[in-house]
Amino acid sequence: MLSVEDAKALDVARMTDLFKAHLNPGQLHFMKLLGFHKVKIERAEGMYYIDQNGRKILDFFGGFGSLAFGHNHPRILEARRRFQEEKRHEIAIAFMSQYASALAHNIAACSPGDLDMVFLGSSGSEAMEAAIKVAERAAGPKRPKVVYAENSFHGKTKGVLSITDGQLYRGEFRLVDNTVRVPFGDIEAIERAFRADPEIGVIVLETVQGGGGIIQAQTEFWQKLRRLCDQYGVLWVADEVQCGLGRTGRFYAFEHHGVVPDVTALAKSLGGGKTAMAAMIARREVYMKAYGTPKTAMIHAAATFGGIGEACITSIEALNVLYDEGLIDNAADTGDYLIERLQAIARKHPSIVKEVRGKGFMVGLEFHDFSQTLPMVLRPVVAMLDEKLKGSLSGFIGALLLRDYGVLVAFTEYNRNVIRLEPPLICERQHVDQFCDALDGLLSRGIVGIVKDFVKSQVS
């Protein structure tokens, strides 16, 4: 058995051997393409990782939105230290938990309207499973069908996998069949579905599609959706696992549109970057229909680790930090600055950058298909390969940003031409400038230079 100190001391070669032997050999292939396999993270603080060579890596990936407070926020560390020193209880399933109760109160206080009944879990998938189940039970057995959107991502457990629109993740699993698929943001398609099928009782949508490439719908869509749900008696579940907790400049992304869903879910940054924490939040009326009697109360009660002590106090402190440090306002203001700088870069490099979109610190940077970045004479020939080459340019740029500039970015599941930017909400203008200067410098090499430098990185 390896000890904790043994694990800390592993070098990159030994880490690679163990990863290949016991974790995910296929994933290692992609890490090698991007050059990520050469990095061992020794520690992390604030906006930065620090690798085995002492190099600081600016984190504009943010763990797919899991690091709103940056790495190792001192207040969150201190809360966890006190909890441990006082030998507070972690698991006390037979009793009420003061920590789970306080966290549920705080989440309800942060939530608009009558979203005030909370289920605590450990992951976004678990929170979304809870959300679908409470909505389906409240809708009733005569209305079991669930509407979901094209290019959606709601999780990988089998229930929410049935409403996750990705063949890669769906594989050949046998999924539930009480689902109806519609285009994202198409209110007419949704109304047709509601009108045609009285068995539809629930609609589930990400407020901002993350895996789809940072895709938003207009305020008019969300307001019409709320009216349609009320008209047809359909319950609306808003997936805020990635876009919630202040990431877009409001606590929930749906608050930008002046509407409130019937059920929503949070995860990722709810754990303060130090623990796995997730929550489903439902309107009291919906929750009570599903689980409101002693006979039904235990149908979906907390799991063993749902609401354990240190996880709860971590989230309690994180929510207080969110407001005490003005991080939601910072996401709005500094996020605007990030988008402005990226739009200027897009204007400077129009043959490479297709579009900048997003809100706050949830931003997508989409590149053109490979053929469109080349001289006109070459485009018709290369265009036949565009589908196979999708994602290659974003991969080249992501790899070179890390290698040459010490900047880490993320990618998206469905539109592989998109780089996803979800920096911590503590991000300042100086960090935006560092990232944008790096990106501008890289794009200034031109498409030929970028490809050449990437190829060199693969053989060096």
Coordinates of C-alpha atoms in Angstrom, one line a residue:
M1 CA 0.0 0.0 0.0
L2 CA 1.2 3.5 -0.8
S3 CA 1.1 6.0 2.1
V4 CA -0.1 9.6 1.8
E5 CA 3.6 10.7 1.7
D6 CA 4.3 8.1 -1.0
A7 CA 1.4 9.6 -3.0
K8 CA 2.7 13.1 -2.6
A9 CA 6.1 12.1 -3.8
L10 CA 5.0 10.3 -7.0
D11 CA 6.8 11.6 -10.1
V12 CA 5.1 12.1 -13.5
A13 CA 6.4 8.8 -14.9
R14 CA 5.0 6.8 -11.9
M15 CA 1.8 8.7 -11.9
T16 CA 1.4 7.8 -15.6
D17 CA 2.0 4.1 -15.0
L18 CA -0.6 4.1 -12.2
F19 CA -3.2 6.1 -14.2
K20 CA -2.8 3.7 -17.1
A21 CA -3.0 0.6 -14.9
H22 CA -5.9 1.6 -12.6
L23 CA -7.8 4.6 -13.8
N24 CA -8.4 5.4 -17.5
P25 CA -5.9 4.5 -20.2
G26 CA -8.1 6.0 -23.0
Q27 CA -8.2 9.4 -21.3
L28 CA -4.4 9.4 -21.1
H29 CA -4.3 9.4 -24.9
F30 CA -6.0 12.8 -25.0
M31 CA -4.0 14.2 -22.1
K32 CA -0.8 13.3 -24.1
L33 CA -2.2 15.1 -27.2
L34 CA -2.7 18.3 -25.2
G35 CA 0.6 18.0 -23.2
F36 CA -1.3 17.8 -20.0
H37 CA 0.3 14.5 -19.0
K38 CA 3.6 16.3 -18.4
V39 CA 2.2 18.3 -15.5
K40 CA 2.2 17.3 -11.9
I41 CA 0.3 19.8 -9.7
E42 CA 2.1 20.3 -6.4
R43 CA -0.3 22.8 -4.9
A44 CA -2.8 25.5 -5.7
E45 CA -3.7 28.9 -4.4
G46 CA -6.2 31.6 -5.5
M47 CA -6.2 31.8 -9.3
Y48 CA -3.2 29.5 -9.8
Y49 CA -1.9 26.0 -9.9
I50 CA 1.8 25.5 -9.1
D51 CA 3.5 22.6 -10.9
Q52 CA 6.5 20.4 -10.1
N53 CA 8.8 23.0 -11.6
G54 CA 7.4 25.8 -9.5
R55 CA 5.6 27.3 -12.6
K56 CA 2.3 29.1 -11.9
I57 CA -0.6 28.1 -14.2
L58 CA -3.4 30.6 -14.5
D59 CA -6.7 28.7 -14.0
F60 CA -9.3 29.8 -16.6
F61 CA -10.7 26.3 -16.6
G62 CA -12.0 26.4 -13.0
G63 CA -12.9 22.8 -12.8
F64 CA -16.0 23.2 -15.1
G65 CA -17.2 25.9 -12.7
S66 CA -16.3 24.1 -9.4
L67 CA -13.8 26.7 -8.2
A68 CA -15.8 29.9 -7.7
F69 CA -13.7 30.8 -4.7
G70 CA -10.4 29.9 -6.3
H71 CA -8.0 27.3 -4.9
N72 CA -7.8 27.0 -1.1
H73 CA -9.7 30.1 -0.1
P74 CA -8.3 31.0 3.4
R75 CA -11.7 31.5 5.1
I76 CA -13.0 28.1 3.8
L77 CA -9.8 26.4 5.0
E78 CA -10.1 28.0 8.4
A79 CA -13.7 26.9 8.8
R80 CA -12.7 23.3 8.0
R81 CA -9.7 23.5 10.3
R82 CA -11.9 24.6 13.3
F83 CA -14.4 21.8 12.5
Q84 CA -11.7 19.2 12.6
E85 CA -10.0 20.5 15.7
E86 CA -13.3 20.5 17.7
K87 CA -13.9 16.9 16.6
R88 CA -17.4 17.8 15.3
H89 CA -19.5 14.9 14.0
E90 CA -19.5 14.1 10.3
I91 CA -22.2 11.4 10.1
A92 CA -25.1 11.3 12.5
I93 CA -27.9 9.9 10.4
A94 CA -30.2 9.0 13.4
F95 CA -30.3 12.7 14.5
M96 CA -31.1 16.1 13.0
S97 CA -28.0 17.9 11.8
Q98 CA -27.5 21.5 12.8
Y99 CA -25.1 21.9 9.9
A100 CA -27.5 20.5 7.2
S101 CA -30.3 22.5 8.6
A102 CA -28.3 25.8 8.5
L103 CA -27.1 25.1 5.0
A104 CA -30.6 24.4 3.8
H105 CA -31.8 27.7 5.4
N106 CA -29.0 29.6 3.6
I107 CA -29.7 28.1 0.2
A108 CA -33.4 28.9 0.6
A109 CA -32.4 32.4 1.6
C110 CA -30.4 32.8 -1.6
S111 CA -33.2 31.4 -3.8
P112 CA -36.0 33.6 -5.2
G113 CA -39.7 33.1 -5.0
D114 CA -40.8 30.0 -3.0
L115 CA -37.9 27.8 -3.8
D116 CA -37.3 26.8 -0.2
M117 CA -37.2 23.0 0.2
V118 CA -33.7 21.5 -0.1
F119 CA -32.3 18.1 -0.7
L120 CA -28.5 17.8 -0.1
G121 CA -26.3 15.4 -2.1
S122 CA -22.7 15.1 -3.3
S123 CA -22.7 15.7 -7.1
G124 CA -24.6 17.5 -9.9
S125 CA -25.9 14.2 -11.2
E126 CA -27.3 13.3 -7.8
A127 CA -28.9 16.7 -7.4
M128 CA -30.5 16.5 -10.9
E129 CA -31.7 12.9 -10.2
A130 CA -33.4 14.3 -7.1
A131 CA -34.9 17.2 -9.2
I132 CA -36.3 14.9 -11.8
K133 CA -37.8 12.5 -9.2
V134 CA -39.5 15.2 -7.1
A135 CA -40.9 16.8 -10.3
E136 CA -42.1 13.5 -11.7
R137 CA -43.8 12.5 -8.5
A138 CA -45.4 16.0 -8.1
A139 CA -46.7 15.9 -11.7
G140 CA -48.3 12.5 -11.0
P141 CA -48.5 9.1 -12.6
K142 CA -50.7 10.2 -15.4
R143 CA -48.0 12.7 -16.6
P144 CA -44.7 10.8 -16.6
K145 CA -43.1 12.3 -19.7
V146 CA -40.1 14.6 -19.4
V147 CA -39.1 17.1 -22.1
Y148 CA -35.4 17.9 -22.6
A149 CA -33.3 19.8 -25.0
E150 CA -30.9 19.0 -27.8
N151 CA -27.2 19.3 -26.8
S152 CA -28.2 19.1 -23.1
F153 CA -25.9 17.7 -20.4
H154 CA -27.5 16.8 -17.0
G155 CA -25.2 14.1 -15.7
K156 CA -24.0 10.5 -16.3
T157 CA -26.1 8.5 -13.9
K158 CA -28.7 6.5 -15.7
G159 CA -31.7 8.6 -14.9
V160 CA -30.3 12.0 -16.0
L161 CA -28.3 10.2 -18.7
S162 CA -31.7 9.7 -20.4
I163 CA -32.1 13.4 -20.7
T164 CA -28.4 14.1 -21.6
D165 CA -28.3 14.5 -25.4
G166 CA -24.9 13.0 -26.1
Q167 CA -24.4 9.6 -27.9
L168 CA -20.8 9.4 -26.4
Y169 CA -22.2 9.4 -22.9
R170 CA -25.3 7.4 -23.7
G171 CA -23.2 4.6 -25.3
E172 CA -25.4 1.5 -25.6
F173 CA -27.0 1.8 -22.1
R174 CA -30.7 1.0 -21.9
L175 CA -32.3 4.3 -20.8
V176 CA -35.7 5.3 -19.6
D177 CA -38.1 6.0 -22.5
N178 CA -40.5 8.6 -21.0
T179 CA -38.7 11.5 -22.7
V180 CA -39.4 14.0 -25.4
R181 CA -36.5 15.9 -27.2
V182 CA -36.9 19.5 -28.4
P183 CA -34.4 22.1 -29.8
F184 CA -33.0 24.3 -27.1
G185 CA -34.5 27.8 -27.1
D186 CA -37.4 26.9 -29.5
I187 CA -40.5 27.9 -27.6
E188 CA -42.8 27.0 -30.6
A189 CA -41.4 23.4 -30.5
I190 CA -42.0 23.2 -26.8
E191 CA -45.6 24.5 -27.1
R192 CA -46.3 22.0 -29.9
A193 CA -45.0 19.2 -27.6
F194 CA -47.1 20.3 -24.7
R195 CA -50.2 20.6 -26.8
A196 CA -49.7 17.3 -28.6
D197 CA -49.0 15.2 -25.5
P198 CA -51.0 15.5 -22.3
E199 CA -48.7 13.0 -20.6
I200 CA -45.9 15.6 -20.5
G201 CA -45.5 16.7 -16.9
V202 CA -41.9 18.0 -16.6
I203 CA -39.5 20.0 -18.7
V204 CA -35.8 20.1 -17.9
L205 CA -33.4 22.7 -19.3
E206 CA -30.0 24.1 -18.5
T207 CA -30.3 27.8 -18.1
V208 CA -27.0 28.1 -20.0
Q209 CA -25.9 25.1 -21.9
G210 CA -22.3 24.4 -20.9
G211 CA -21.5 21.2 -22.8
G212 CA -23.4 22.6 -25.8
G213 CA -20.9 25.4 -26.2
I214 CA -22.1 28.2 -23.8
I215 CA -25.5 28.6 -25.4
Q216 CA -28.1 30.9 -24.0
A217 CA -31.7 31.6 -24.8
Q218 CA -33.3 35.1 -24.9
T219 CA -35.3 36.5 -21.9
E220 CA -38.4 36.3 -24.1
F221 CA -38.0 32.5 -24.3
W222 CA -37.8 32.0 -20.6
Q223 CA -40.7 34.3 -19.8
K224 CA -42.8 32.5 -22.4
L225 CA -41.7 29.1 -21.0
R226 CA -42.9 30.1 -17.6
R227 CA -46.3 31.1 -19.0
L228 CA -46.6 27.9 -21.0
C229 CA -45.7 25.7 -18.0
D230 CA -48.4 27.4 -15.9
Q231 CA -50.9 27.1 -18.8
Y232 CA -50.3 23.4 -19.4
G233 CA -49.5 22.4 -15.8
V234 CA -46.0 21.4 -16.6
L235 CA -43.3 21.6 -14.0
W236 CA -40.1 23.4 -15.0
V237 CA -36.7 22.1 -13.7
A238 CA -33.8 24.5 -14.2
D239 CA -30.4 22.9 -14.2
E240 CA -28.0 25.4 -12.6
V241 CA -25.3 23.0 -11.6
Q242 CA -22.7 24.7 -13.8
C243 CA -24.2 28.2 -14.3
G244 CA -25.5 28.8 -10.8
L245 CA -23.9 30.2 -7.6
G246 CA -23.1 33.6 -9.1
R247 CA -21.2 32.4 -12.2
T248 CA -23.2 34.6 -14.6
G249 CA -23.4 37.6 -12.4
R250 CA -26.6 36.6 -10.6
F251 CA -26.9 33.9 -8.0
Y252 CA -29.0 31.9 -10.4
A253 CA -28.7 32.4 -14.2
F254 CA -32.5 32.4 -14.6
E255 CA -32.7 35.5 -12.4
H256 CA -31.4 37.5 -15.4
H257 CA -34.8 36.8 -17.0
G258 CA -37.2 37.7 -14.1
V259 CA -38.6 34.1 -13.8
V260 CA -38.5 31.4 -11.2
P261 CA -38.6 27.6 -12.0
D262 CA -40.5 25.0 -10.0
V263 CA -37.3 23.0 -9.2
T264 CA -33.6 23.8 -9.6
A265 CA -30.2 22.3 -8.7
L266 CA -26.8 23.5 -7.6
A267 CA -23.5 21.6 -7.2
K268 CA -19.8 22.2 -8.2
S269 CA -18.8 25.5 -6.4
L270 CA -21.4 24.9 -3.7
G271 CA -18.6 22.8 -2.1
G272 CA -16.3 25.8 -1.9
G273 CA -13.6 24.0 -4.0
K274 CA -12.9 21.7 -1.0
T275 CA -15.7 19.2 -0.8
A276 CA -18.4 17.5 -2.9
M277 CA -21.7 19.2 -2.2
A278 CA -24.9 19.5 -4.3
A279 CA -28.4 20.6 -3.7
M280 CA -31.9 20.2 -5.2
I281 CA -34.2 23.2 -4.4
A282 CA -37.9 22.9 -5.0
R283 CA -41.0 25.0 -4.4
R284 CA -42.7 23.8 -1.2
E285 CA -45.9 23.0 -3.0
V286 CA -44.0 20.7 -5.4
Y287 CA -42.0 19.0 -2.7
M288 CA -45.0 18.4 -0.5
K289 CA -46.9 16.8 -3.3
A290 CA -44.0 14.4 -3.8
Y291 CA -42.9 13.6 -0.3
G292 CA -45.2 15.5 2.1
T293 CA -46.6 12.7 4.2
P294 CA -45.0 10.3 6.7
K295 CA -45.8 7.5 4.2
T296 CA -43.9 9.2 1.4
A297 CA -41.2 11.1 3.3
M298 CA -38.5 8.5 3.0
I299 CA -38.9 7.7 -0.7
H300 CA -36.1 10.1 -1.5
A301 CA -34.5 10.9 1.8
A302 CA -30.8 11.9 2.1
A303 CA -28.2 9.3 1.2
T304 CA -25.5 8.3 3.7
F305 CA -23.2 11.2 2.8
G306 CA -25.9 13.8 2.0
G307 CA -25.3 16.7 4.3
I308 CA -22.4 15.4 6.3
G309 CA -20.9 17.8 8.8
E310 CA -17.7 19.2 7.3
A311 CA -19.2 19.4 3.8
C312 CA -22.1 21.4 5.1
I313 CA -19.9 23.9 7.1
T314 CA -17.7 24.3 4.0
S315 CA -20.7 25.3 1.9
I316 CA -22.1 27.5 4.7
E317 CA -18.8 29.4 4.8
A318 CA -18.6 29.5 1.0
L319 CA -22.0 31.1 0.6
N320 CA -21.1 33.7 3.2
V321 CA -17.8 34.4 1.3
L322 CA -19.8 34.7 -1.9
Y323 CA -21.7 37.7 -0.5
D324 CA -19.1 39.1 1.9
E325 CA -16.5 39.5 -0.9
G326 CA -19.0 40.7 -3.5
L327 CA -18.1 37.8 -5.9
I328 CA -21.4 37.8 -7.7
D329 CA -20.9 41.5 -8.6
N330 CA -17.3 40.8 -9.6
A331 CA -18.4 38.0 -11.9
A332 CA -20.8 40.5 -13.6
D333 CA -18.3 43.4 -13.8
T334 CA -15.0 41.6 -14.5
G335 CA -16.9 39.2 -16.7
D336 CA -18.0 42.1 -18.9
Y337 CA -14.4 43.2 -19.1
L338 CA -13.4 39.7 -20.2
I339 CA -16.0 39.6 -22.9
E340 CA -15.0 43.1 -24.1
R341 CA -11.3 42.0 -24.4
L342 CA -12.2 38.8 -26.2
Q343 CA -14.4 40.6 -28.6
A344 CA -11.5 42.9 -29.4
I345 CA -9.3 39.9 -30.0
A346 CA -12.0 38.4 -32.3
R347 CA -12.1 41.5 -34.4
K348 CA -8.3 41.4 -34.6
H349 CA -8.3 37.7 -35.7
P350 CA -11.5 37.3 -37.6
S351 CA -10.2 34.4 -39.7
I352 CA -9.7 32.3 -36.6
V353 CA -12.3 33.4 -34.0
K354 CA -15.9 32.9 -35.1
E355 CA -17.8 34.2 -32.0
V356 CA -17.5 35.2 -28.4
R357 CA -20.6 34.6 -26.2
G358 CA -21.6 34.2 -22.6
K359 CA -22.3 36.1 -19.4
G360 CA -20.2 36.8 -16.4
F361 CA -17.5 34.2 -15.9
M362 CA -19.2 31.6 -18.2
V363 CA -17.8 32.4 -21.6
G364 CA -17.5 30.5 -24.9
L365 CA -14.8 31.3 -27.5
E366 CA -15.7 29.6 -30.7
F367 CA -13.2 29.1 -33.5
H368 CA -14.0 28.7 -37.2
D369 CA -13.9 25.3 -38.8
F370 CA -10.4 24.5 -39.9
S371 CA -11.0 25.2 -43.6
Q372 CA -12.3 28.7 -42.9
T373 CA -9.0 29.7 -41.3
L374 CA -7.1 28.9 -44.5
P375 CA -6.6 30.9 -47.8
M376 CA -9.6 30.8 -50.1
V377 CA -7.8 28.6 -52.6
L378 CA -7.4 25.8 -50.0
R379 CA -10.9 26.0 -48.4
P380 CA -12.9 23.7 -50.8
V381 CA -10.4 20.9 -50.4
V382 CA -10.0 21.1 -46.6
A383 CA -13.8 21.7 -46.1
M384 CA -14.4 18.0 -46.8
L385 CA -12.3 17.2 -43.6
D386 CA -13.9 19.8 -41.4
E387 CA -16.0 17.4 -39.4
K388 CA -13.1 15.1 -38.7
L389 CA -10.9 18.1 -37.8
K390 CA -13.5 19.6 -35.5
G391 CA -11.9 20.4 -32.1
S392 CA -8.4 20.3 -33.5
L393 CA -7.8 24.0 -33.5
S394 CA -9.2 24.5 -30.0
G395 CA -7.0 21.6 -28.9
F396 CA -3.9 23.1 -30.5
I397 CA -4.7 26.5 -28.9
G398 CA -5.4 25.0 -25.5
A399 CA -2.2 22.9 -25.5
L400 CA 0.0 25.9 -26.6
L401 CA -1.6 28.2 -24.0
L402 CA -0.6 25.8 -21.3
R403 CA 2.9 25.0 -22.7
D404 CA 4.0 28.5 -23.7
Y405 CA 2.0 30.8 -21.5
G406 CA 1.0 28.8 -18.4
V407 CA -2.7 29.2 -18.9
L408 CA -5.3 26.5 -18.5
V409 CA -8.6 26.5 -20.4
A410 CA -11.4 23.9 -20.9
F411 CA -13.3 22.5 -23.8
T412 CA -17.0 21.6 -24.5
E413 CA -18.6 18.3 -25.1
Y414 CA -20.8 18.9 -28.2
N415 CA -19.3 21.8 -30.1
R416 CA -15.6 20.9 -30.1
N417 CA -14.6 24.2 -31.8
V418 CA -15.4 26.0 -28.5
I419 CA -13.0 26.8 -25.7
R420 CA -14.9 27.1 -22.4
L421 CA -13.8 29.8 -19.9
E422 CA -15.0 29.5 -16.3
P423 CA -12.4 31.2 -14.1
P424 CA -12.9 31.5 -10.4
L425 CA -15.2 34.4 -9.3
I426 CA -12.2 35.9 -7.5
C427 CA -10.7 36.7 -11.0
E428 CA -9.5 40.3 -11.3
R429 CA -8.7 42.4 -14.4
Q430 CA -5.0 41.7 -14.1
H431 CA -5.9 38.0 -14.6
V432 CA -8.1 38.7 -17.5
D433 CA -5.3 40.8 -19.0
Q434 CA -2.8 37.9 -18.5
F435 CA -5.1 35.5 -20.2
C436 CA -6.1 37.8 -23.1
D437 CA -2.5 38.9 -23.8
A438 CA -1.5 35.2 -23.9
L439 CA -4.4 34.4 -26.3
D440 CA -3.7 37.4 -28.5
G441 CA 0.0 36.5 -28.7
L442 CA -0.8 32.9 -29.6
L443 CA -3.3 33.9 -32.3
S444 CA -0.9 36.4 -33.8
R445 CA 1.3 33.5 -34.9
G446 CA -1.4 32.8 -37.5
I447 CA -2.9 29.4 -38.3
V448 CA 0.2 28.1 -39.9
G449 CA 2.4 29.1 -37.0
I450 CA -0.1 27.6 -34.5
V451 CA -0.2 24.2 -36.3
K452 CA 3.6 24.1 -36.7
D453 CA 4.2 24.9 -33.1
F454 CA 1.7 22.2 -32.0
V455 CA 3.3 19.6 -34.2
K456 CA 6.7 20.5 -32.8
S457 CA 5.3 20.0 -29.3
Q458 CA 4.2 16.5 -30.1
V459 CA 7.7 15.4 -31.3
S460 CA 9.8 17.2 -28.7

